[in-house]
Structure formats: C-alpha cells, structure tokens
mmCIF file of C-alpha atoms in Angstrom:
data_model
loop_
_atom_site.group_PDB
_atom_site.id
_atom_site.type_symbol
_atom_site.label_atom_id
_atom_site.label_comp_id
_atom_site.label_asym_id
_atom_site.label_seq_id
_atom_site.Cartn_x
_atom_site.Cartn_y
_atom_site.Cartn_z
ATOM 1 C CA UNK U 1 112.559 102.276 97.556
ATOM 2 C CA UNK U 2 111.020 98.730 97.335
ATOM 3 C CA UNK U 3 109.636 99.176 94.113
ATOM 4 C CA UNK U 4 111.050 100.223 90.247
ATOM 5 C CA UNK U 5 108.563 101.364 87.786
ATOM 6 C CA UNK U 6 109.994 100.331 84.327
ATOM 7 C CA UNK U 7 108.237 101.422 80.763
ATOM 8 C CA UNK U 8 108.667 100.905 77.330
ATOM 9 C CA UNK U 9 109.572 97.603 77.492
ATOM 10 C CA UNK U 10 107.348 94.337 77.282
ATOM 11 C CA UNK U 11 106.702 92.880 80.374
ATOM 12 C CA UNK U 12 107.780 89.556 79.798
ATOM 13 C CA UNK U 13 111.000 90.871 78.793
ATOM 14 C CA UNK U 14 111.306 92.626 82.077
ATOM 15 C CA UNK U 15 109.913 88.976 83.882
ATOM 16 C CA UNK U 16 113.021 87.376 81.918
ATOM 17 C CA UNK U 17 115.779 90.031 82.988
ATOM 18 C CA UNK U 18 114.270 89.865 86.512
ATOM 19 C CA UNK U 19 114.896 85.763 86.670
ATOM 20 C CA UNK U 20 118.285 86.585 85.067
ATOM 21 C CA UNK U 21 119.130 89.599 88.079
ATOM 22 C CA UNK U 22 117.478 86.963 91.128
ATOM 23 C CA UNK U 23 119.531 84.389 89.867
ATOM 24 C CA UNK U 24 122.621 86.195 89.570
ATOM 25 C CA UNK U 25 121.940 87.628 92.776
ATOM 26 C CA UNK U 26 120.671 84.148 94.679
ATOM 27 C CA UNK U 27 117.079 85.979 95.278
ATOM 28 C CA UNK U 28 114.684 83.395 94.704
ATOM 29 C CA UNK U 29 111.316 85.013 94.682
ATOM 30 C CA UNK U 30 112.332 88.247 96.179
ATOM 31 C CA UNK U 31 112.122 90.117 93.002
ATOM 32 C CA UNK U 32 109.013 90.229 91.162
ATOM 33 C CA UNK U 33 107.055 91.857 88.113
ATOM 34 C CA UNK U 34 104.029 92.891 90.631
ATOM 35 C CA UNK U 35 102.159 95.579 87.975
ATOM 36 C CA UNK U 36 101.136 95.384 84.680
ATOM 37 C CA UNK U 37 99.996 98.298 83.775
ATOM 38 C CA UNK U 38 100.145 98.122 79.799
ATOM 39 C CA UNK U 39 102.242 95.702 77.473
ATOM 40 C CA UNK U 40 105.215 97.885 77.914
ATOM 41 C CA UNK U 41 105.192 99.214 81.295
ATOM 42 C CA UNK U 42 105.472 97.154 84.630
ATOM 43 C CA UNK U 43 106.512 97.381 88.326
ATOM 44 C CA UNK U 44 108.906 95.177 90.047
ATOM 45 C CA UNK U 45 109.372 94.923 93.736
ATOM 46 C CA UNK U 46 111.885 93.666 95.787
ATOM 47 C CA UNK U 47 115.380 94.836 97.861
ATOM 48 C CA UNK U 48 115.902 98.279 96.572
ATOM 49 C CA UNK U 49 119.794 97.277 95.858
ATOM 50 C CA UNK U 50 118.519 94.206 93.861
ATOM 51 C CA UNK U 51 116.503 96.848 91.736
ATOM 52 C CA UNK U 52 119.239 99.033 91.310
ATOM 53 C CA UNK U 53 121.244 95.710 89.676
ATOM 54 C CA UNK U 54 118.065 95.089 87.377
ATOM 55 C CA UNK U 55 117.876 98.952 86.066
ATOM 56 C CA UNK U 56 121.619 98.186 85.111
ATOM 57 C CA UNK U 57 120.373 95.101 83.320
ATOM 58 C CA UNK U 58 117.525 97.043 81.531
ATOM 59 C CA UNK U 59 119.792 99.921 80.680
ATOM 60 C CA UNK U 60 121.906 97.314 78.602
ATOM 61 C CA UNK U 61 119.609 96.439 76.021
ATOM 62 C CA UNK U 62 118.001 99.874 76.235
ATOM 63 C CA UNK U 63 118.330 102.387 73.292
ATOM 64 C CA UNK U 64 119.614 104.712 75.792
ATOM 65 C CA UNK U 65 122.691 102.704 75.844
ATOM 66 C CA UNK U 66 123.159 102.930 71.957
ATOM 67 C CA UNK U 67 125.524 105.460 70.186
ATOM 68 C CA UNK U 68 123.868 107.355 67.313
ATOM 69 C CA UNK U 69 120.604 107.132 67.677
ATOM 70 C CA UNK U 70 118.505 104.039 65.793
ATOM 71 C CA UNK U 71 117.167 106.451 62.517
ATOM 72 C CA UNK U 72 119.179 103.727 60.392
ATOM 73 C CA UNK U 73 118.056 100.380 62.395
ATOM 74 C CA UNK U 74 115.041 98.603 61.029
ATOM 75 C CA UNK U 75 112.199 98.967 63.243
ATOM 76 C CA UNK U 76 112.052 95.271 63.759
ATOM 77 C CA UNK U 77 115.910 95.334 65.255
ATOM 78 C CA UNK U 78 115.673 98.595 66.801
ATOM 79 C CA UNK U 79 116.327 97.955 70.457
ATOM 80 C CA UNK U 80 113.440 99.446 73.564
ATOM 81 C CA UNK U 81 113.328 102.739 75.045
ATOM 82 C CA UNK U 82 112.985 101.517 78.275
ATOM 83 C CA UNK U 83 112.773 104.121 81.248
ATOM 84 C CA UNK U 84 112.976 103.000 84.805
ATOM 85 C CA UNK U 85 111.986 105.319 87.729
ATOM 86 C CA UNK U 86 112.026 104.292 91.641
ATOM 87 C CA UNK U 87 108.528 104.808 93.463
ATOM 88 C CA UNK U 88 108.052 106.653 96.095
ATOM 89 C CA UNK U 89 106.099 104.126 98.670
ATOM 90 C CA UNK U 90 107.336 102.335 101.942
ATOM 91 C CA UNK U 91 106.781 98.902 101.278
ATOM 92 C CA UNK U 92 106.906 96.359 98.050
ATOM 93 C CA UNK U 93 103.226 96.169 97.865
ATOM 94 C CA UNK U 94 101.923 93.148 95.918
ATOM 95 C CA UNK U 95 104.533 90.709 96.348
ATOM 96 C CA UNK U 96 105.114 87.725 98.459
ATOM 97 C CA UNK U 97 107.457 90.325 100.399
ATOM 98 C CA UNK U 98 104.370 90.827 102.331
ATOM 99 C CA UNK U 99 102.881 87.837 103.116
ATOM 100 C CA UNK U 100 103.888 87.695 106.631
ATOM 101 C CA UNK U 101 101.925 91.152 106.981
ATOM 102 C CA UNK U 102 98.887 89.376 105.712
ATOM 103 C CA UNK U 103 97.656 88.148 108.869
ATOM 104 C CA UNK U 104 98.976 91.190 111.205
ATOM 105 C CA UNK U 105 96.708 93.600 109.368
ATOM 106 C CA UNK U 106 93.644 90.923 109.044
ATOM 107 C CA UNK U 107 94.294 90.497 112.911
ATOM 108 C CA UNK U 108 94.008 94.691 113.134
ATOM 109 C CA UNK U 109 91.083 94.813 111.105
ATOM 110 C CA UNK U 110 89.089 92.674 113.244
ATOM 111 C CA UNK U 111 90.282 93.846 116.191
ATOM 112 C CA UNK U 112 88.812 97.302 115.105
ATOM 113 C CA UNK U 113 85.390 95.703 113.773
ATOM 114 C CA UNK U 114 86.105 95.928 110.439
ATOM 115 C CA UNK U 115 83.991 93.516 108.648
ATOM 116 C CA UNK U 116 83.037 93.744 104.563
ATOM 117 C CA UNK U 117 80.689 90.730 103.130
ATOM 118 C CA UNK U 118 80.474 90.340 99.355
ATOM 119 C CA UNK U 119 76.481 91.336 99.480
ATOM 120 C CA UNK U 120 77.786 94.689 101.192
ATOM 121 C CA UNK U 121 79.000 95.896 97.814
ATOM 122 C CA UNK U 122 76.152 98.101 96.139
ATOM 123 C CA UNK U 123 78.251 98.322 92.499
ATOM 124 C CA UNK U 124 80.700 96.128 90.862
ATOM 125 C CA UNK U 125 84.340 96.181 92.977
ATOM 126 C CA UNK U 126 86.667 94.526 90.649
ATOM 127 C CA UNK U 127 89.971 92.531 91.450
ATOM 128 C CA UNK U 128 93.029 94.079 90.473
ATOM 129 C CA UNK U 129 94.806 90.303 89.605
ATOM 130 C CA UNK U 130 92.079 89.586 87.213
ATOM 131 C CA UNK U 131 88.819 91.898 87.044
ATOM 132 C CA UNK U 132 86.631 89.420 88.368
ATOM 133 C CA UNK U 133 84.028 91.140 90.433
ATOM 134 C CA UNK U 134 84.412 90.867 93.985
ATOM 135 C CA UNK U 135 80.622 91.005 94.397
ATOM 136 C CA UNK U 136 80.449 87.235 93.168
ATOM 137 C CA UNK U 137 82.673 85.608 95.546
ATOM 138 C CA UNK U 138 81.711 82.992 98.500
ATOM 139 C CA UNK U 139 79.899 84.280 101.385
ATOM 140 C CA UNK U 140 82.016 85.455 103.917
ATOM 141 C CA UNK U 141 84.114 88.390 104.916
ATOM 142 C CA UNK U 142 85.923 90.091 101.856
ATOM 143 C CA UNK U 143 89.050 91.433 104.410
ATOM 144 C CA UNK U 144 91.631 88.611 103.670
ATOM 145 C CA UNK U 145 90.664 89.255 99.585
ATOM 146 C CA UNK U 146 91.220 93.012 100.154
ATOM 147 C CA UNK U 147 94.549 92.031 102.035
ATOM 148 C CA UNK U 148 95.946 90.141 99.843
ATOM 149 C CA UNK U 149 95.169 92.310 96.513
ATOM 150 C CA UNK U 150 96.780 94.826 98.081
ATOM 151 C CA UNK U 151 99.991 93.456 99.703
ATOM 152 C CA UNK U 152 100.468 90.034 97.777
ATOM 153 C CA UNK U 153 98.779 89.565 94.860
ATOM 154 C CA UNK U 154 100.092 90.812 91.584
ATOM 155 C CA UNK U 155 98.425 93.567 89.788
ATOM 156 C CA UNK U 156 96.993 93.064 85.792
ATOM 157 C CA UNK U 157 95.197 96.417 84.514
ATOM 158 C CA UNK U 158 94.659 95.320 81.508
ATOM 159 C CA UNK U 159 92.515 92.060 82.698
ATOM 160 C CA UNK U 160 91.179 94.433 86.009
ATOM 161 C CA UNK U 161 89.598 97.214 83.230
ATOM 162 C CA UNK U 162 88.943 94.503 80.295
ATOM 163 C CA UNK U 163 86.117 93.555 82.895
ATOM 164 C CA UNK U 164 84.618 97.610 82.681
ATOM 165 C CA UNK U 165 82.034 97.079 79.774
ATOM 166 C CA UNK U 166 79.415 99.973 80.033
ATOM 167 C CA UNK U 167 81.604 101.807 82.898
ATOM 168 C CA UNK U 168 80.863 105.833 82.928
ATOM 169 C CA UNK U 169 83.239 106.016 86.692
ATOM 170 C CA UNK U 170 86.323 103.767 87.717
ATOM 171 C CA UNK U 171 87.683 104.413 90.989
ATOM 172 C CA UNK U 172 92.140 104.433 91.384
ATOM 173 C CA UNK U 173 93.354 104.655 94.577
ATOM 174 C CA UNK U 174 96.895 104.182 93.355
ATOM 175 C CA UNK U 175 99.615 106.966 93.364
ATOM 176 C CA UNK U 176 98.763 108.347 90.642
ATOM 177 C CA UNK U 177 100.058 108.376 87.450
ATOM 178 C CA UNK U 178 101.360 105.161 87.058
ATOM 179 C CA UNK U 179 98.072 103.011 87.838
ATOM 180 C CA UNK U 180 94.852 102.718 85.528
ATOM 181 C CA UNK U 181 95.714 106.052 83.811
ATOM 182 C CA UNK U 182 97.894 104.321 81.503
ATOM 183 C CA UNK U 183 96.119 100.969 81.423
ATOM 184 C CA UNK U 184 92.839 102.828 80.459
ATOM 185 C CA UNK U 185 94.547 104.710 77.550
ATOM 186 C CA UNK U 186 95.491 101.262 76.456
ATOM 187 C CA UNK U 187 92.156 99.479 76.308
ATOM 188 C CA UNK U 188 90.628 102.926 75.465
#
C-alpha cells in the first residue's frame, strides 16, 4: 500500500531517513512524513516499493537489528524500537501525491450541490495540519479546505488536539487505531 505507519521512533528521525531513501532513490517529493501522530510515531506515503526501501533503512538503526538485547547499553545510546506496519488504504492520502485529485473531487462536489460555508459549522471543526478552527476562516465555501486536509495536507495530532481545551467529545474518522487514539494518550 501507499502508506507505512512507523512507531517508536522520532519523527524527525524518520523525516531524515526519508530524504536519505528519496534521494537514494531520485524521488523528489514523492515520499513524505504525512502523520504525526505522537513524537515517536508517524506515517509516510509514497510508492509502496519506495516504502519497502525506507522500512529497510529504519530496520538498520532499529534495536530489532541488534544482537543481545540492549540490558547493558546506556539508555542514552540505546538504539529505537522502531516498528513499521503497511496500511491498509487505496491511496497516499495527505501528500502532494494527490494534488492532481484536488480539483476532480472539488469539481464532483459541486456538481452534486455540495456546498459547506464556515458559519454552517454549529461547534468547533478543527484542522488536522494545525488545530485552528475551521469555523474562523474567510467567508466562502469550506470544500477546497476539506479537500485538501484530507488528500494533501499533512496531518499534526498533537497541534490538531493541543487546540481541544474544555473538549468532553472529539470526533476521528480515521482507521482506527492509528489516528487521535494515540495522539490523545499523548497530550492526555
């Protein structure tokens, strides 16, 4: 699949190894860190056989890949327990690998009517790139902003539920498992 769920690992150490594997590969932008979901555990999207390549890479400086266990290693030299797991989706949602889809499914949504202003929002609808709510933006339809923070925009839980101050209900409509659970058991 399109997309490679990685944990125990800090993100910006799977942003490096993912500018290391596009490089080596001659990528460019076509693999991505898309989700943050915690400080150690991210998504990255892009050709499935380009993620395959970058699980190698993580496996490498994984404790999985060290004989003996690390019960003698300092803490502070003790290498990650990183776990990597393919999702099962169709598409490499939140990357530029969509962008051409951007205006197909804007085109579809007007053709069927579908119209959403920010005043139409009776509770707070928060962006899943920053947490900013949705509520306050421009006048004018909120479609392309749904669009995008769903196919091309990167996703940061921790800045979408730092936002969440006096919440009692927060709507996922992710997968499952792999979304805002773990992101709210960090903030929590």
């Amino acid at each position: 699949t399109p997309m490679l769920a990685v944990s125990g690992v800090p993100h910006e150490q799977v942003s490096r190894l993912v500018a290391r594997t596009s490089q080596e590969l001659g990528l460019g932008a076509g693999l991505a860190v898309v989700i943050v979901n915690s400080p150690r555990a991210c998504v990255v999207a892009g050709p499935p056989n380009a993620l395959v390549v970058l699980g190698e890479h993580i496996a490498k400086v994984s404790a999985a890949d060290s004989q003996g266990g690390q019960a003698r290693v300092p803490f502070s030299k003790r290498k990650w327990a990183a776990d990597t797991a393919f999702l099962r989706v169709s598409a490499p949602f939140h990357s530029s690998l969509l962008a051409a889809a951007c205006p197909q499914i804007e085109a579809d949504a007007a053709r069927l009517g579908f119209a959403l202003e920010a005043s139409d929002l009776g509770f707070a609808v928060n962006s899943t790139k920053d947490g900013s709510d949705l509520r306050a933006l421009a006048a004018g339809t909120l479609v392309p902003t749904l669009v995008a923070l769903q196919t091309t925009e990167a996703v940061a839980w921790p800045a979408a539920v730092a936002e969440l101050h006096g919440a009692t209900h927060v709507l996922d409509f992710g997968p499952g498992g792999k979304g805002l659970g773990s992101a709210a058991k960090f903030t929590a």
